[in-house]
mmCIF file of C-alpha atoms in Angstrom:
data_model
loop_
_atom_site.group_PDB
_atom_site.id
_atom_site.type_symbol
_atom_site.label_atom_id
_atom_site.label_comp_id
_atom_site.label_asym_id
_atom_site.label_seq_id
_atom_site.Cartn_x
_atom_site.Cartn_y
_atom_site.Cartn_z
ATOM 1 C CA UNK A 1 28.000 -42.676 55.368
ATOM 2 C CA UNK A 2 25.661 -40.445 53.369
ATOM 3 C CA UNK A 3 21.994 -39.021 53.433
ATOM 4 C CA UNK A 4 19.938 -37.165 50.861
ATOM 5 C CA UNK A 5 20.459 -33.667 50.460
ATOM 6 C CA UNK A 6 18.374 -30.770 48.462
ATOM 7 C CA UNK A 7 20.775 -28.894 45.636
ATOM 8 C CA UNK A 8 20.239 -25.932 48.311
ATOM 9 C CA UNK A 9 21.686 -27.904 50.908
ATOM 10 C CA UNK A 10 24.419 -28.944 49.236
ATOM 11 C CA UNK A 11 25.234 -25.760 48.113
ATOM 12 C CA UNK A 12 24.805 -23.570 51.294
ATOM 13 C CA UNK A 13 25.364 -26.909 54.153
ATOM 14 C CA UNK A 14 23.418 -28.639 56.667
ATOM 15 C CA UNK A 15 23.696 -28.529 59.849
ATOM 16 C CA UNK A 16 26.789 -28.232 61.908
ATOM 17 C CA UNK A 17 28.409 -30.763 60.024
ATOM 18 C CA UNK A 18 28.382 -29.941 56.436
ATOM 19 C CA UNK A 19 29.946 -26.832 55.199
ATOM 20 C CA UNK A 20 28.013 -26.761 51.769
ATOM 21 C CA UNK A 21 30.114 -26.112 48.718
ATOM 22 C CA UNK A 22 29.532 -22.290 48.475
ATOM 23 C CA UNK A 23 31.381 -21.314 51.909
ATOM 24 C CA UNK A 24 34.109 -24.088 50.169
ATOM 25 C CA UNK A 25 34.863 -22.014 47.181
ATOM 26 C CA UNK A 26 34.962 -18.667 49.223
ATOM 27 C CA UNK A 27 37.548 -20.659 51.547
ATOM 28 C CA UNK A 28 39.347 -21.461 48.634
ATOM 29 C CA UNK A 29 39.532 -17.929 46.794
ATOM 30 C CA UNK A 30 41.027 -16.925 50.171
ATOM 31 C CA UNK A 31 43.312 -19.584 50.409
ATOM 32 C CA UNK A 32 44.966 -18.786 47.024
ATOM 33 C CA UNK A 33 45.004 -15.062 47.455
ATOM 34 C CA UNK A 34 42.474 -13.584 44.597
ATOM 35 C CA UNK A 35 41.987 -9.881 44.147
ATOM 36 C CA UNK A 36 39.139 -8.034 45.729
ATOM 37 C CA UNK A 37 37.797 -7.903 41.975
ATOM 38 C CA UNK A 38 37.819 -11.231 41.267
ATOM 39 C CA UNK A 39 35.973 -12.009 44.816
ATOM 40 C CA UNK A 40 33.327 -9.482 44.474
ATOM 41 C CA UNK A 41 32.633 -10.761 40.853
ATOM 42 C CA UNK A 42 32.111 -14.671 42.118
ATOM 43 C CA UNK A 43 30.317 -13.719 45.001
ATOM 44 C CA UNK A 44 27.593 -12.170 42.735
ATOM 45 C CA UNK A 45 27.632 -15.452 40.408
ATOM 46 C CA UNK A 46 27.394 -17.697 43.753
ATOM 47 C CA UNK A 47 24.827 -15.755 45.092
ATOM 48 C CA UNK A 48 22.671 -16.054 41.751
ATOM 49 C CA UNK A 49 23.609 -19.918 42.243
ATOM 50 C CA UNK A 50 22.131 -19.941 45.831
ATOM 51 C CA UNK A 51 18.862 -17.682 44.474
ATOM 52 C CA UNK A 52 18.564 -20.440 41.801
ATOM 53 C CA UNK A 53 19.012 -23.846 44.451
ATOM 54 C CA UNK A 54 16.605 -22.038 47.023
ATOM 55 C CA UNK A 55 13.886 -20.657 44.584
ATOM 56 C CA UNK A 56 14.506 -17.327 45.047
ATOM 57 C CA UNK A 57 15.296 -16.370 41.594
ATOM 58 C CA UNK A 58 13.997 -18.003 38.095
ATOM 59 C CA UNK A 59 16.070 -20.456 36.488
ATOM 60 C CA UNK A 60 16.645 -20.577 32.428
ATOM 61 C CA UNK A 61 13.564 -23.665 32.107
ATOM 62 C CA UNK A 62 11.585 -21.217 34.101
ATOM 63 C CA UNK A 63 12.260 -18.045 32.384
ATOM 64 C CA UNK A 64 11.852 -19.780 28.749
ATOM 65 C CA UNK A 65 9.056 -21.183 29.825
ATOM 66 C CA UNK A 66 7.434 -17.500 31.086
ATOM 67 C CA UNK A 67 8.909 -15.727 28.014
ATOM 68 C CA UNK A 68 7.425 -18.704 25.610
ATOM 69 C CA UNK A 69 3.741 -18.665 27.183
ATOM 70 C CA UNK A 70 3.657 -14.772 27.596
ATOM 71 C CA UNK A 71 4.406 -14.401 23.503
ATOM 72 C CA UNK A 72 2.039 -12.609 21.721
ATOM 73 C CA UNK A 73 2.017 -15.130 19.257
ATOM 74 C CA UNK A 74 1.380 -18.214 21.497
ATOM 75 C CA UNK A 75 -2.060 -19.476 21.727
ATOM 76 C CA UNK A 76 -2.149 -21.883 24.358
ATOM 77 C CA UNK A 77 -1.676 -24.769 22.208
ATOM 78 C CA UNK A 78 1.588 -26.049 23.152
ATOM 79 C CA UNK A 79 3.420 -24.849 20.146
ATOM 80 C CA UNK A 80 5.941 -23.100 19.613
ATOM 81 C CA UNK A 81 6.148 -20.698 16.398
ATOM 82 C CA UNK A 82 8.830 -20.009 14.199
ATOM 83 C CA UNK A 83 8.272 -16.650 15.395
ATOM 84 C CA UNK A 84 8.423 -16.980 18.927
ATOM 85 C CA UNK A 85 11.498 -19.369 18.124
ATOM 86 C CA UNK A 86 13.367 -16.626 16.618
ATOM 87 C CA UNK A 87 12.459 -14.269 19.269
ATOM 88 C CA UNK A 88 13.412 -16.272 22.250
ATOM 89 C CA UNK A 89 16.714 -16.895 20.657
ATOM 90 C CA UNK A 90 17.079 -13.030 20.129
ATOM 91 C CA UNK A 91 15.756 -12.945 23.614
ATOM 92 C CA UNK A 92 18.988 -15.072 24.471
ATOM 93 C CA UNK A 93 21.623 -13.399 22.911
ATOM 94 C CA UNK A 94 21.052 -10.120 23.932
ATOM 95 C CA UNK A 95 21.116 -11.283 27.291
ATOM 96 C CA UNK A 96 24.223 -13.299 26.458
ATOM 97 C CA UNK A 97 25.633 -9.784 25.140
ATOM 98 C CA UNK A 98 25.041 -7.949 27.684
ATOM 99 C CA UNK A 99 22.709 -5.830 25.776
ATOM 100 C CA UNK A 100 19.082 -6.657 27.370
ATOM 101 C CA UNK A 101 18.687 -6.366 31.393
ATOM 102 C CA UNK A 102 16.803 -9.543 32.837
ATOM 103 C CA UNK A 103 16.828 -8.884 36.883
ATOM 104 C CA UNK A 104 13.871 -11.843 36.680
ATOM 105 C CA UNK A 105 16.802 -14.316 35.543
ATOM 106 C CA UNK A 106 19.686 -12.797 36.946
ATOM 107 C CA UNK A 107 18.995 -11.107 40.323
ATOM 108 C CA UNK A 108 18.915 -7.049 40.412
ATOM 109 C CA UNK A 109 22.291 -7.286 41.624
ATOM 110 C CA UNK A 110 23.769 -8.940 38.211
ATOM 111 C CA UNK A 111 21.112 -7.527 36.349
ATOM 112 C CA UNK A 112 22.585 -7.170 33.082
ATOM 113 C CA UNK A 113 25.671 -9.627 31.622
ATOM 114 C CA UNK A 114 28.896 -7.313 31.043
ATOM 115 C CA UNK A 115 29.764 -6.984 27.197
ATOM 116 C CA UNK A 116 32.292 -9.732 26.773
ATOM 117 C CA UNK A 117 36.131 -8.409 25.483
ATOM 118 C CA UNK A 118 38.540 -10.459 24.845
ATOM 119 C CA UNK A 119 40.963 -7.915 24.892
ATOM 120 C CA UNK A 120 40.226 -7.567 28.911
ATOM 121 C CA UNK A 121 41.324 -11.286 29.805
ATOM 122 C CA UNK A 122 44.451 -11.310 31.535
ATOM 123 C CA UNK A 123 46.437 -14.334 32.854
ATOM 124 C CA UNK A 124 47.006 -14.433 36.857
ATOM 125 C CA UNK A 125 48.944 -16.551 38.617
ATOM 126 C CA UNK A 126 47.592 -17.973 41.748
ATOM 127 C CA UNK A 127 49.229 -18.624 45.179
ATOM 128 C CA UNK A 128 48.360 -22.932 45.233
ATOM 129 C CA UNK A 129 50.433 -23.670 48.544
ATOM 130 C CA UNK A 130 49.507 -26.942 49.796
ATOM 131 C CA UNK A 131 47.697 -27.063 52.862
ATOM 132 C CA UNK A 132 49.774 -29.388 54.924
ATOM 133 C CA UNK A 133 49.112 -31.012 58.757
ATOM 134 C CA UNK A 134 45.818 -32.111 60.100
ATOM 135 C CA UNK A 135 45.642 -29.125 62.760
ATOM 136 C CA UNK A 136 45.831 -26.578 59.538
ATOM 137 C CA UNK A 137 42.960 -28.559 57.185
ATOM 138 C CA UNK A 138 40.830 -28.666 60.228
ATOM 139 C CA UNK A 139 41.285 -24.910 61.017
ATOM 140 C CA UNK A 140 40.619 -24.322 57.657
ATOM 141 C CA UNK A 141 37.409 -26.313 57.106
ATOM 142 C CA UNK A 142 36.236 -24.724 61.106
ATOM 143 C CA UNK A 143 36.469 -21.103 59.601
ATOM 144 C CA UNK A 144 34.583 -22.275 56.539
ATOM 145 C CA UNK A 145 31.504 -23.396 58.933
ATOM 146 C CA UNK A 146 31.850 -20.732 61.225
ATOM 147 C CA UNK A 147 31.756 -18.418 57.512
ATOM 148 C CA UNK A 148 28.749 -20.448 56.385
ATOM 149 C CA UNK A 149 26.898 -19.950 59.557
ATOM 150 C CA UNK A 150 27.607 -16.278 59.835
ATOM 151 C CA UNK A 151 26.335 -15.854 56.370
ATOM 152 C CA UNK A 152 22.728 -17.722 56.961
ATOM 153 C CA UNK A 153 22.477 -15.669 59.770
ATOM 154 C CA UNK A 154 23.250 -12.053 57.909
ATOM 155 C CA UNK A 155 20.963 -13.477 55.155
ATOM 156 C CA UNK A 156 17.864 -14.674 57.511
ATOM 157 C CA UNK A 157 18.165 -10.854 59.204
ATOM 158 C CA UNK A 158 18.130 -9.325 55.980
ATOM 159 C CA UNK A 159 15.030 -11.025 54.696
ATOM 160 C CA UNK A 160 13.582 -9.600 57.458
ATOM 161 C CA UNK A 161 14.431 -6.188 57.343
ATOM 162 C CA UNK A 162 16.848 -6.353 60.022
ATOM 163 C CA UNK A 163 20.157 -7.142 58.782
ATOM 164 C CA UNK A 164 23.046 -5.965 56.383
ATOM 165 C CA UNK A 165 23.705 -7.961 53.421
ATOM 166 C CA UNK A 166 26.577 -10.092 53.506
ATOM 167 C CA UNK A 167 29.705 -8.744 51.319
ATOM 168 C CA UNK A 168 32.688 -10.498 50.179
ATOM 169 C CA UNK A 169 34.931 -8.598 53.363
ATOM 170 C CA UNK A 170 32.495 -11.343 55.491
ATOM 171 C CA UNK A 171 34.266 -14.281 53.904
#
């Protein structure tokens, strides 16, 4: 059986009976025993990923599309100069570098891309236990709904002033 979904839906569930994939992967990080780091770090890039699905935050067409018509250069004509070219790909890679904020793209919480060093990447080997026995699998995928739930709720009482943002400790 199936029905039609939005991409927010998907991502953040529906109903009682659909999880959504975010509270999934934040199952899953806990299931195979990540740092505190490493959590903290994915929960900002999901939480960009839910701002994108929902609307809440602009995604690349959008921001191209604002940086493109907002050019000095552009005249309303549908074109796009060499020199707007070459500054939206400058545009690009700074913000690929880390080196130019863009809160407008990437939420004030991620606000600028950390410089990239390879000499920081570090291998880490991951607890992948199988999940084994019905009663298990169902207790896990109950504590992911009851985590997805708890989460809308923090986030709906934030919006309105009167909550406490969700952290990755909520998981």
């Amino acid at each position: 059986e199936y029905e039609e979904m939005s991409i927010a839906e998907i991502l953040t569930g529906k109903g009682d009976y659909y999880p959504g994939l975010i509270p999934l992967v934040y199952g899953y990080l806990e299931h195979i025993s990540v740092s505190e780091t490493i959590k903290k770090q994915v929960h900002q890039y999901l939480d960009l990923i839910e701002a994108r699905a929902t609307g809440e935050s602009m995604t690349n067409a959008a921001w191209i599309r604002e940086f493109v018509t907002s050019h000095p250069e552009y005249k309303q004509d549908s074109v796009v100069s060499d020199g707007i070219a070459y500054d939206l790909c400058n545009a690009c890679r700074e913000i690929g570098e880390g080196k130019r904020a863009a809160p407008e793209l990437l939420l004030p919480m991620v606000e600028k891309v950390r410089e990239l060093n390879p000499d920081m990447a570090y291998d880490v080997p991951l607890d992948a236990a199988k999940i084994t026995g019905d009663d298990l699998r169902q207790g896990l995928v109950q504590s992911y709904f009851s985590r997805a739930s708890r989460r809308k709720l923090n986030k709906a009482a934030a919006a309105q002033g009167a909550g406490v943002p969700v952290s990755p400790s909520d998981w």
